[in-house]
Tab-separated table of C-alpha atoms in Angstrom:
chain	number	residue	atom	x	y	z
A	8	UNK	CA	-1.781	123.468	-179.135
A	9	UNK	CA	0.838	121.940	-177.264
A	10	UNK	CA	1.232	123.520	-173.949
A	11	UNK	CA	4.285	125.299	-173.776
A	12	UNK	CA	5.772	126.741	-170.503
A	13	UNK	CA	5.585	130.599	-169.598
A	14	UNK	CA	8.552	132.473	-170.690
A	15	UNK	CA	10.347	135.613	-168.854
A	16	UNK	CA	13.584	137.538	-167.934
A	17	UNK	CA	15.481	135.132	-166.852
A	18	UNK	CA	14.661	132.137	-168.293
A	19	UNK	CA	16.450	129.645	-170.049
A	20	UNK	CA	16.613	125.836	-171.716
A	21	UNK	CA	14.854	124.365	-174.692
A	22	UNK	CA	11.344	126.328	-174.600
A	23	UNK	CA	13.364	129.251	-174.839
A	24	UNK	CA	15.417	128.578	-177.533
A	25	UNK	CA	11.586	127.680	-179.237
A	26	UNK	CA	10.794	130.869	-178.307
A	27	UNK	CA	13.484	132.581	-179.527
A	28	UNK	CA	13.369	130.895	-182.899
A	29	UNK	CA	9.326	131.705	-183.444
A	30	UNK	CA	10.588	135.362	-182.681
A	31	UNK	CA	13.284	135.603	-184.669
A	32	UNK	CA	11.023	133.943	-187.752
A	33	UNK	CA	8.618	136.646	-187.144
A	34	UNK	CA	10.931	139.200	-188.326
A	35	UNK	CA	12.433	139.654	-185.307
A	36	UNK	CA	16.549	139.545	-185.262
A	37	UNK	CA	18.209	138.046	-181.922
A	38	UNK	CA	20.356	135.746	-181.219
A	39	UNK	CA	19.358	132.179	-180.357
A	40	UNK	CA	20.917	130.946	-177.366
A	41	UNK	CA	18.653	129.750	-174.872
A	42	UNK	CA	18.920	132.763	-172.273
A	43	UNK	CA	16.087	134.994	-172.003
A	44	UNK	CA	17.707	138.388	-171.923
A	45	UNK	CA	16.839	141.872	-172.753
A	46	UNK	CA	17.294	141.143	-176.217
A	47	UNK	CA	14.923	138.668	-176.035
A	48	UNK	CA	12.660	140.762	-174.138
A	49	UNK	CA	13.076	143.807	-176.624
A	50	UNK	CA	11.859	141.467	-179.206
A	51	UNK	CA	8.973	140.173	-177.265
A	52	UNK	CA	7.728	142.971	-176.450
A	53	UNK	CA	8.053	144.676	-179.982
A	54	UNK	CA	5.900	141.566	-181.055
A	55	UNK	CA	3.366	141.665	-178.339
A	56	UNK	CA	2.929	145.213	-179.170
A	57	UNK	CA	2.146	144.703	-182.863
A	58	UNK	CA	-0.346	142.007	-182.459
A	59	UNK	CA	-2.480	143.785	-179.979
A	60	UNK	CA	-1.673	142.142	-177.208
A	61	UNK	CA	-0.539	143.161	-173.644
A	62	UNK	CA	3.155	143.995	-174.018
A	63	UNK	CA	4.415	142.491	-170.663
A	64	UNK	CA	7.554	140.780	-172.050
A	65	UNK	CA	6.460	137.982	-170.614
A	66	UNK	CA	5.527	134.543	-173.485
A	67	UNK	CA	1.977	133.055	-171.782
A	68	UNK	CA	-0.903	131.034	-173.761
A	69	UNK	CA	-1.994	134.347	-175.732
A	70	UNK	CA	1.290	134.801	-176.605
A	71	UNK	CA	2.360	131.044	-177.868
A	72	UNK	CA	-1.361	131.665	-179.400
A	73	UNK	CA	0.352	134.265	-181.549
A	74	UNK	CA	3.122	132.957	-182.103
A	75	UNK	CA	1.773	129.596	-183.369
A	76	UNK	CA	2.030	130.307	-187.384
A	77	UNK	CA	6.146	130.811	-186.684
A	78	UNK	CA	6.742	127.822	-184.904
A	79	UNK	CA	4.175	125.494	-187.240
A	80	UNK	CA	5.029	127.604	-190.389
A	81	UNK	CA	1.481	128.747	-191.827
A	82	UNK	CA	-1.244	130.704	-191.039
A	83	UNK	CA	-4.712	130.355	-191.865
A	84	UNK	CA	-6.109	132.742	-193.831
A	85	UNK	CA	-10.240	133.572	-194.628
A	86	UNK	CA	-10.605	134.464	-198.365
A	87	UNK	CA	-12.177	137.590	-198.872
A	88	UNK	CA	-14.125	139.154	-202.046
A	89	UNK	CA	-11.569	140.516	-204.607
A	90	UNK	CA	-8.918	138.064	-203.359
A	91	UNK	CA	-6.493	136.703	-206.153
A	92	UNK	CA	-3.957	133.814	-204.889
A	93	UNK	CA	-0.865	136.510	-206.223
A	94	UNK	CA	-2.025	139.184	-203.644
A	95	UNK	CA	-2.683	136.361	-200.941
A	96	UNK	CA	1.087	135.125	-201.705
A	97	UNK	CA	2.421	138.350	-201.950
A	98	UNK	CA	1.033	139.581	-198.588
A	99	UNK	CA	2.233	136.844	-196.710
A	100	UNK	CA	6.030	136.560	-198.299
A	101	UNK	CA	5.179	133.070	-199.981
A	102	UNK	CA	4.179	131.545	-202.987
A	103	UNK	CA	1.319	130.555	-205.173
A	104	UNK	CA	3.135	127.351	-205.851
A	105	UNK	CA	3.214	126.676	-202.242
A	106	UNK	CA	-0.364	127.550	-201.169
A	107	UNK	CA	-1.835	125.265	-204.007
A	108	UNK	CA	0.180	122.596	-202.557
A	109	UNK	CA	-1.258	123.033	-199.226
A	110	UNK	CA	-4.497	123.293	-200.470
A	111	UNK	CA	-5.758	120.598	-202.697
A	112	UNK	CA	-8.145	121.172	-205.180
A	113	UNK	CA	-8.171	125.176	-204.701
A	114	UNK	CA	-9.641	126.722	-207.740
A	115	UNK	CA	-6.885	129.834	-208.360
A	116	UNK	CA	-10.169	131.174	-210.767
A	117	UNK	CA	-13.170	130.734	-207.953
A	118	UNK	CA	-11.872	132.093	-204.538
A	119	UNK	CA	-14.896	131.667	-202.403
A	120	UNK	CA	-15.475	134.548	-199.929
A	121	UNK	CA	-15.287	133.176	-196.332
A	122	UNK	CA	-13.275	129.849	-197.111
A	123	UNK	CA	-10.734	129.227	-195.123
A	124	UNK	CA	-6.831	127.988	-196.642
A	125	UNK	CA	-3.458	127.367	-195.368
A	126	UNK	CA	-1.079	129.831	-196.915
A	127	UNK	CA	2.597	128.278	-195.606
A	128	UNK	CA	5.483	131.449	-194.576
A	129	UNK	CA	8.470	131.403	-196.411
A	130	UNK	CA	10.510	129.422	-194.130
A	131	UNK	CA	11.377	125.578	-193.451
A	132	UNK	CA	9.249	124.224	-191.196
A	133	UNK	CA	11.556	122.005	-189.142
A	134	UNK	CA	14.004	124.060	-187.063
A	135	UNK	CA	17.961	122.676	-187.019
A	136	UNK	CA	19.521	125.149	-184.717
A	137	UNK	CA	17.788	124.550	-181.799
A	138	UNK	CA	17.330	121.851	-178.654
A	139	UNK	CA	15.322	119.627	-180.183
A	140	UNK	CA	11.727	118.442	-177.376
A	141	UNK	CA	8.734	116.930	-178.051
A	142	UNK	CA	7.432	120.317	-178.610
A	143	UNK	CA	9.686	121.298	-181.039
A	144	UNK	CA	8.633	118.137	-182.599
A	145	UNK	CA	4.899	117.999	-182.572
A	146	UNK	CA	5.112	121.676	-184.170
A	147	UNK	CA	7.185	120.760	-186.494
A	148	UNK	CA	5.012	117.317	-187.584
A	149	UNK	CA	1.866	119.669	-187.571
A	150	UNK	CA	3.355	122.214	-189.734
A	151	UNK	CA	4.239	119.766	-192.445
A	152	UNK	CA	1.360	118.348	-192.235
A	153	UNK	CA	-0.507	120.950	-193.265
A	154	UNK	CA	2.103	122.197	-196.109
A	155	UNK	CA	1.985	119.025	-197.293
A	156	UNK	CA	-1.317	117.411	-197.158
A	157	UNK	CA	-0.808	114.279	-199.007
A	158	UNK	CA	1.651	113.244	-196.476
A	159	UNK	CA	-0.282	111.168	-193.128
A	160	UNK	CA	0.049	111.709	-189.497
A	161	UNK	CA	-1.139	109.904	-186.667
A	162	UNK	CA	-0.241	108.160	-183.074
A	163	UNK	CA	1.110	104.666	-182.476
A	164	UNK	CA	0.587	105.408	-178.795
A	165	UNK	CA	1.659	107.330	-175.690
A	166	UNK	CA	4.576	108.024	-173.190
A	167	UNK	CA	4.488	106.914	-169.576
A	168	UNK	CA	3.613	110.919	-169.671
A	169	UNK	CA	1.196	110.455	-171.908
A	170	UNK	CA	2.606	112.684	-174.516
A	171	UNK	CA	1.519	111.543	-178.380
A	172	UNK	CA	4.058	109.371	-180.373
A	173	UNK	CA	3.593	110.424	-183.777
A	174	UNK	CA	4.101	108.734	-187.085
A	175	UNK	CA	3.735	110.308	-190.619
A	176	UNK	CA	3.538	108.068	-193.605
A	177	UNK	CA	4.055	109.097	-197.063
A	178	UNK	CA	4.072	107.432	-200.614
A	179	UNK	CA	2.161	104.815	-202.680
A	180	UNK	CA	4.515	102.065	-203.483
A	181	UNK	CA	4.288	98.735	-202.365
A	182	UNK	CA	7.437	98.126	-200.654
A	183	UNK	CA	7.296	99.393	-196.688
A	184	UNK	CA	10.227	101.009	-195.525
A	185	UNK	CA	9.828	102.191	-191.707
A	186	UNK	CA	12.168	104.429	-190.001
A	187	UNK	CA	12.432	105.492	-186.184
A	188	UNK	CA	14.664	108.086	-183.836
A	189	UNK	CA	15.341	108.988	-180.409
A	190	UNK	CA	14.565	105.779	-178.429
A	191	UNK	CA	16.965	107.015	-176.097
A	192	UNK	CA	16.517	110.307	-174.824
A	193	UNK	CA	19.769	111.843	-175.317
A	194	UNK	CA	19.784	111.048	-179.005
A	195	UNK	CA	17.023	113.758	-179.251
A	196	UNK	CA	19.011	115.291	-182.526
A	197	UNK	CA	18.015	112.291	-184.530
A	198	UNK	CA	14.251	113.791	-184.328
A	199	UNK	CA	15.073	117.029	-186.912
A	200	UNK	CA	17.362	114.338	-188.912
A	201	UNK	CA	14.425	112.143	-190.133
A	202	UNK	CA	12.087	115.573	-189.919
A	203	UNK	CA	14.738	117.437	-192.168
A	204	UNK	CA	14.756	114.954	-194.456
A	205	UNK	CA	10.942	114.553	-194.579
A	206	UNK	CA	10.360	118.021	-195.425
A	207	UNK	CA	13.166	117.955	-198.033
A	208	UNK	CA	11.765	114.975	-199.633
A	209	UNK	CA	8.318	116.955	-200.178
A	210	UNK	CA	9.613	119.856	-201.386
A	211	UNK	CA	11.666	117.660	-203.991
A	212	UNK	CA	8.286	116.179	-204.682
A	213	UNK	CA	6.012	118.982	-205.384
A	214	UNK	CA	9.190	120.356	-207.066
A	215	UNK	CA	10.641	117.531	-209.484
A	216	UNK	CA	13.322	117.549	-207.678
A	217	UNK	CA	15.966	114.825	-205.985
A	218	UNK	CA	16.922	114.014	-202.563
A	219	UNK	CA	19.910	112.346	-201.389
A	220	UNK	CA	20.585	111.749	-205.489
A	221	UNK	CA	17.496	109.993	-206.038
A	222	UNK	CA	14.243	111.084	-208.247
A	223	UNK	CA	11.514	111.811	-205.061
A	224	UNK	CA	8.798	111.216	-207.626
A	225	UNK	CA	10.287	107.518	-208.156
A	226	UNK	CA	10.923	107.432	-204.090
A	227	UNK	CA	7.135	108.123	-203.725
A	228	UNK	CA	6.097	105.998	-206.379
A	229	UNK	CA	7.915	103.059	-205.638
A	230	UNK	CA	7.724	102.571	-201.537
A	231	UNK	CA	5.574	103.697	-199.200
A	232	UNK	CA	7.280	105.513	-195.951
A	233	UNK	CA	6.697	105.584	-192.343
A	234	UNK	CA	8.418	107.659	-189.646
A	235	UNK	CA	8.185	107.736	-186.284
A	236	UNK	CA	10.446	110.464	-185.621
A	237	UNK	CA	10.465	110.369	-181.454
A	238	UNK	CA	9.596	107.054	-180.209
A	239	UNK	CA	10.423	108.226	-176.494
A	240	UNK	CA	9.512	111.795	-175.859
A	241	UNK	CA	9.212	111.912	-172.792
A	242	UNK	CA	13.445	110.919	-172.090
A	243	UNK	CA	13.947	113.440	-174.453
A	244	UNK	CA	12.532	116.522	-172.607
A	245	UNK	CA	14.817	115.451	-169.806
A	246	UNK	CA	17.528	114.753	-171.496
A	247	UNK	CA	17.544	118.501	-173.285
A	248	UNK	CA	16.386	120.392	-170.332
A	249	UNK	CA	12.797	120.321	-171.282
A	250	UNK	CA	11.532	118.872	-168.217
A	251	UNK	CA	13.033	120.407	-165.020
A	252	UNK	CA	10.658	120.081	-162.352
A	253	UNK	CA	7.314	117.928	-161.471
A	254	UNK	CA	6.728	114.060	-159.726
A	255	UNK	CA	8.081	112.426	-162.627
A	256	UNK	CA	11.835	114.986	-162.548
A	257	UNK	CA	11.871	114.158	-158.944
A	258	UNK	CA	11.621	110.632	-159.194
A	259	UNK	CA	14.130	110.524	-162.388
A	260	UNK	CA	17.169	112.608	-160.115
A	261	UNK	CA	16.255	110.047	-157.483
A	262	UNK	CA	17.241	107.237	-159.877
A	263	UNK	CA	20.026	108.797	-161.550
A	264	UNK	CA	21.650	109.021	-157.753
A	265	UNK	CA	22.235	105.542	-158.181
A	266	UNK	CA	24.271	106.240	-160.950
A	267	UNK	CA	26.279	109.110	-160.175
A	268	UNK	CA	29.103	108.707	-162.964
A	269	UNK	CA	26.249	109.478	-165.205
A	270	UNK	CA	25.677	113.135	-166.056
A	271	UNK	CA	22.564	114.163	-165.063
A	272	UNK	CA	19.697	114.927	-167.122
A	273	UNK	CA	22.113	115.018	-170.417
A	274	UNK	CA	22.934	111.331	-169.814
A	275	UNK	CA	19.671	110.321	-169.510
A	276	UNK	CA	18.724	107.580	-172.308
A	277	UNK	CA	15.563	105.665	-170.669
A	278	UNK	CA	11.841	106.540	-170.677
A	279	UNK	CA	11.016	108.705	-168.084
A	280	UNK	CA	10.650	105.493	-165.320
A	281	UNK	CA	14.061	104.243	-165.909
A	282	UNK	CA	14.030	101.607	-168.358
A	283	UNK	CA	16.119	101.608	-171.428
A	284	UNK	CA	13.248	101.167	-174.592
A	285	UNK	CA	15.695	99.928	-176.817
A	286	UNK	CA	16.449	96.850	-174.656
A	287	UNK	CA	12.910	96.093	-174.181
A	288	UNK	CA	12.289	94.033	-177.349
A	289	UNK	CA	12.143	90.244	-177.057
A	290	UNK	CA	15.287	89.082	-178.973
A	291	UNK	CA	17.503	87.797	-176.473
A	292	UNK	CA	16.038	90.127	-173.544
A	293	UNK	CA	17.087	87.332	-170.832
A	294	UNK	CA	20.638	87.863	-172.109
A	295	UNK	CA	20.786	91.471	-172.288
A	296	UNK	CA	19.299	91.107	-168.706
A	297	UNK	CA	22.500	89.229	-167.472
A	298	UNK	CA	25.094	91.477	-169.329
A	299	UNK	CA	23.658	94.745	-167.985
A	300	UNK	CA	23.263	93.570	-164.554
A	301	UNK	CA	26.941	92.535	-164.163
A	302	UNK	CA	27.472	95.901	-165.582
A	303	UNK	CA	25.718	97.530	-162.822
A	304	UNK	CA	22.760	98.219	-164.395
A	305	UNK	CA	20.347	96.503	-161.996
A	306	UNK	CA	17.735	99.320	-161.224
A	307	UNK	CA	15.739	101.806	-163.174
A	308	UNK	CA	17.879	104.803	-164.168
A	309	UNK	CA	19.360	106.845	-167.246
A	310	UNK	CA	20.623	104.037	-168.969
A	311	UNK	CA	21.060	100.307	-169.691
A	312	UNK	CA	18.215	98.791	-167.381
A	313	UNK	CA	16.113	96.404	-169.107
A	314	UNK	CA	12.953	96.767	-166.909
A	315	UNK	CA	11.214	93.513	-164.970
A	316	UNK	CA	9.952	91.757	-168.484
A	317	UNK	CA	10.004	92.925	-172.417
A	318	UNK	CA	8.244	95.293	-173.132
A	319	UNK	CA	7.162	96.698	-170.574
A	320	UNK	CA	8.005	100.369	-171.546
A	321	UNK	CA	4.782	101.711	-173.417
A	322	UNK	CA	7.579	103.568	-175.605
A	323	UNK	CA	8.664	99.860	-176.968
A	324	UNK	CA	5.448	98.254	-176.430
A	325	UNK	CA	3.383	101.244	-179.024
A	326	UNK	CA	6.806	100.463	-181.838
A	327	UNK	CA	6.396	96.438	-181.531
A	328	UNK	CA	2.779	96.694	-181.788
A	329	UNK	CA	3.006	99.368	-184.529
A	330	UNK	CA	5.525	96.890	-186.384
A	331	UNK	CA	3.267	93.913	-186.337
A	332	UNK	CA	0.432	95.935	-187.724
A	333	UNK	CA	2.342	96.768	-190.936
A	334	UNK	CA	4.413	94.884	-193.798
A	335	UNK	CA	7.710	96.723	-193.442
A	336	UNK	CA	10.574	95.248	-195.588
A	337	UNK	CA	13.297	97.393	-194.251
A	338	UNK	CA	13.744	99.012	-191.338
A	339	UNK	CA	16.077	101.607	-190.020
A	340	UNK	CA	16.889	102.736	-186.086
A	341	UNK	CA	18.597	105.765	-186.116
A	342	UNK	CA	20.723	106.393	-182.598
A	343	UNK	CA	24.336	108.460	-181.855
A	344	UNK	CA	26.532	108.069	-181.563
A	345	UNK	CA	29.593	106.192	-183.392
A	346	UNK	CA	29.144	106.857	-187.524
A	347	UNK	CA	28.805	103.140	-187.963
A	348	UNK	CA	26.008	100.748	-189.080
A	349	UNK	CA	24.633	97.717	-187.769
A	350	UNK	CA	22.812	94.859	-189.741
A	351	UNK	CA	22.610	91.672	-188.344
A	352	UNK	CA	21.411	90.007	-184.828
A	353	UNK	CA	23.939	87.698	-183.457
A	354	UNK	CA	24.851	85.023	-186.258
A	355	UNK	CA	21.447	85.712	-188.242
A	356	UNK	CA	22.085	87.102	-191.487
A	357	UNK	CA	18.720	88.600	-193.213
A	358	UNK	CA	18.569	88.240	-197.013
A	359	UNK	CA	20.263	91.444	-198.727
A	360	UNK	CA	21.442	92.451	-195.033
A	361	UNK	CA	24.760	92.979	-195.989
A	362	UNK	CA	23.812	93.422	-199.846
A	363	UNK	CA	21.982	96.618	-199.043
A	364	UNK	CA	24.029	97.376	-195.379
A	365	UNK	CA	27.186	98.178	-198.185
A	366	UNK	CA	25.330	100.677	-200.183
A	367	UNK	CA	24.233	102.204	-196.887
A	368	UNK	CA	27.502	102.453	-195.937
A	369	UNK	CA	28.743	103.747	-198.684
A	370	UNK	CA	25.802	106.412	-199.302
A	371	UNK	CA	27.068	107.839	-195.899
A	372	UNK	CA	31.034	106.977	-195.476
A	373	UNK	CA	29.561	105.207	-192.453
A	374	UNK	CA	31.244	101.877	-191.156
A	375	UNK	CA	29.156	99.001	-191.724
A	376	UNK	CA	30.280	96.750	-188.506
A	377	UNK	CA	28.549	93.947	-186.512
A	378	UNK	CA	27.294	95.262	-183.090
A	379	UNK	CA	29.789	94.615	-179.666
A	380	UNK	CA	28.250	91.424	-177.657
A	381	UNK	CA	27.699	93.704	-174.682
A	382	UNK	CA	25.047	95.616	-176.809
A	383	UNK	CA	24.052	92.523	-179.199
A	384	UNK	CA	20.567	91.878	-177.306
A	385	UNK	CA	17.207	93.398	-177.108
A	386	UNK	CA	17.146	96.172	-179.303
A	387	UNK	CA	14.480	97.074	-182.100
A	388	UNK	CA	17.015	96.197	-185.132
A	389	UNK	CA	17.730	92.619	-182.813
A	390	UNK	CA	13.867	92.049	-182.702
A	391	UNK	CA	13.465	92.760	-186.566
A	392	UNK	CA	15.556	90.479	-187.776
A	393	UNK	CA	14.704	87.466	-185.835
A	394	UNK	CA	11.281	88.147	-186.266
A	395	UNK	CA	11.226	89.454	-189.925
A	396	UNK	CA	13.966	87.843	-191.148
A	397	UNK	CA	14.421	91.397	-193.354
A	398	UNK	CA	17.074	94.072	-193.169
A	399	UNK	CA	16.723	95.659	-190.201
A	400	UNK	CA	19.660	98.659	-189.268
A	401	UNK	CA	20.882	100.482	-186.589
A	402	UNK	CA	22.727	103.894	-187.598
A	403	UNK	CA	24.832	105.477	-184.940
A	404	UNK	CA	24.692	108.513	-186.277
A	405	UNK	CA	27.890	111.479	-185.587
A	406	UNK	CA	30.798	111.439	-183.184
A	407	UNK	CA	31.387	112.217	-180.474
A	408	UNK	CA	29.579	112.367	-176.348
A	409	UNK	CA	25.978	112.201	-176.558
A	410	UNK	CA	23.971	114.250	-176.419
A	411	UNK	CA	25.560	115.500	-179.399
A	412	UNK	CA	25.477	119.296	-180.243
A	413	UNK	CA	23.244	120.885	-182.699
A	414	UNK	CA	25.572	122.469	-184.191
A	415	UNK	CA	26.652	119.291	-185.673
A	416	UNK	CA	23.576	118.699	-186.886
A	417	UNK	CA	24.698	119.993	-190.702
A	418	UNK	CA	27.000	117.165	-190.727
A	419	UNK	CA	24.995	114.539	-189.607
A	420	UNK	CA	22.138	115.453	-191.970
A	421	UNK	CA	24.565	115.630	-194.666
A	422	UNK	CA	26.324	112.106	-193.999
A	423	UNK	CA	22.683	110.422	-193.757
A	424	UNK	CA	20.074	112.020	-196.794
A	425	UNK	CA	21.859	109.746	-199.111
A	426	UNK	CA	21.398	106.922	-196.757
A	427	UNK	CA	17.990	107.392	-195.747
A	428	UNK	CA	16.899	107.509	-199.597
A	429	UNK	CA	19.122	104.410	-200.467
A	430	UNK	CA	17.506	102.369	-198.340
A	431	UNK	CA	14.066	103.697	-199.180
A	432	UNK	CA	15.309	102.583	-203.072
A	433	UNK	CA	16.414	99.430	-202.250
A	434	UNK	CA	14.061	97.859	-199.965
């Protein structure tokens, strides 16, 4: 499990809020605000109490243990004689509809004493009303996962912190459409954007259903889909509060001294050493080195430095070498903040670029612009294109100051499900 920090009175930040939300899913009602109260501590405690273990009001491993099946979404339950899926369902507040979904080739007629199945709660999996971390993010992957089995997950490669960057992959068709979030730290709320929309899409799936007005059976059927929901992890712990002490915290404040008109951690947007992962790509890197140095941005820090050589970041390096691996005929980079599109790399112009850039833009009421020469270098999208020659986008997703609030997170999901399924139909 990941490990999670130990939570008491006084507390506060993102593994709160996590812990909080787990909490309140468990049936207990508080508010979710990041501050570990006595509300918070009531609540605790009552849960503690009921599951047998020590009520100290204070979250440790047994406790996370516990509380594992609310922040994931399922339990696993061992069949017993006399078991019927109905009673199973009923006794856990889901359905049968759901735990046949989860578990493939589960014989509602021959329950097998002493097999074990994944019965999901009756909640959504991915949380949008909290901070999102890597944490929040790695429970969230693993609990869709296992709600969804036919849906892939698996590493590209690791953080300077050696946390896992995931990728999930769903879908049969032959087309490859790849999407990616939260290259810069501080753009953490694109994580539960593409994770929203994955766990819509399945339910739509197993459902009949649509998402973002299109058929998610002809979605599936007609593209296969690969997300990699939080290429740098590590810049967004800092960024949100996660990460708040340890080597690598001290040696990030160190850095951001040399920046000082840059909030600090909320305006952090590099991987944890300083360099910026989305102008690490080689597409112009020598150029984007010369712009951000007259800028100022000459030494690791939050923002803007584009480290000794490309690709040097093993954030960029694991998404480049993940890229080559595969096929993809579209890609999209989603960032914040700005409610505009990107889709072209200097003068280059990929087939159906602009073709497909227009439905994009009008799936979302987004502006579909050409990107400022100060920022025209470097990036994923820049690399893409000249590389690909395909449509390749970058969506700045929102308004407003990074890092933007979750609260406008219904907004932003709103603007982009159309978006993200458009471009999944017409790559």
């Amino acid at each position: 499990m990941t490990e999670m920090s130990i939570q008491k009175y006084g507390s506060t930040g993102p593994d709160t809020e996590l812990l909080q939300k787990a909490l309140y899913r468990s049936g207990r009602k508080l508010t979710i605000d990041g501050v570990f109260g006595s509300n918070t501590q009531n609540a605790l405690l009552n849960f503690q109490a009921f599951k047998g273990l020590t009520a100290d009001g204070i979250a440790g491993a047994n406790t996370w243990r516990a509380l594992y099946p609310y922040l994931t979404g399922y339990v696993t339950y061992t069949i017993r004689r006399g078991d019927t899926l109905y009673n199973i369902a009923r006794s856990n507040g889901t359905t049968v509809e759901s735990i046949e979904t989860a578990n493939p080739g589960l014989s509602p007629l021959n329950l097998i004493p002493g097999k074990k199945i994944t019965v999901p709660l009756n909640f959504d999996v991915v949380p949008t009303d909290i901070t999102f971390t890597s944490a929040a993010a790695e429970f969230s992957i693993s609990g869709l996962h296992a709600r969804y089995p036919f849906i892939s997950v698996y590493t590209i490669g690791k953080s300077v912190m050696e946390k896992p960057i995931q990728y999930i992959r769903l879908g049969m068709g032959v087309k490859n459409v790849f999407f990616n979030a939260t290259h810069h730290g501080n753009e953490w709320i694109t994580t539960p954007l593409l994770l929203r929309y994955l766990e819509n899409f399945c339910r739509a799936l197993v459902t009949g259903g649509e998402i973002g007005g299109k058929s998610a059976a002809a979605l599936y059927t007609g593209a296969t889909i690969w997300f990699v929901p939080m290429v740098n992890p590590d810049g967004a712990d800092l960024a949100s509060g996660r990460l708040t002490e340890g080597s690598f915290y001290d040696e990030a404040a160190t850095m951001s001294q040399n920046y000082p008109s840059i909030p600090f951690p909320s305006g952090w947007k590099a991987n944890i050493s300083g360099i910026d992962t989305n102008l690490q790509y080689p597409a112009g890197w020598e150029i984007a080195r010369e712009i951000k140095t007259a800028q100022g941005y000459f030494s690791p820090g939050p923002r803007d430095y584009v480290g000794d050589y490309p690709l040097q970041a093993p954030e960029s390096r694991a998404v480049y070498d993940f890229t080559n691996s595969h096929n993809f005929d579209l890609t999209v980079s989603y960032h914040t903040q700005g409610r505009v599109i990107y889709w072209k790399y200097g003068t280059l112009e990929p087939p159906r670029g602009l073709e497909i850039g227009t439905y994009l833009a009008s799936a979302s009421g987004y502006t579909l612009d050409n990107v400022p020469d100060a920022s025209g270098h470097a990036g994923y999208k820049d690399w893409f294109i000249l590389e690909f020659n395909r449509p390749g986008y970058t969506v700045e997703a929102g308004s407003g100051t990074n890092p933007l609030p979750i609260s406008d997170f219904p907004v932003i999901y709103a603007e982009n499900e159309g978006l993200i399924s458009q471009a999944i139909a017409l790559a």
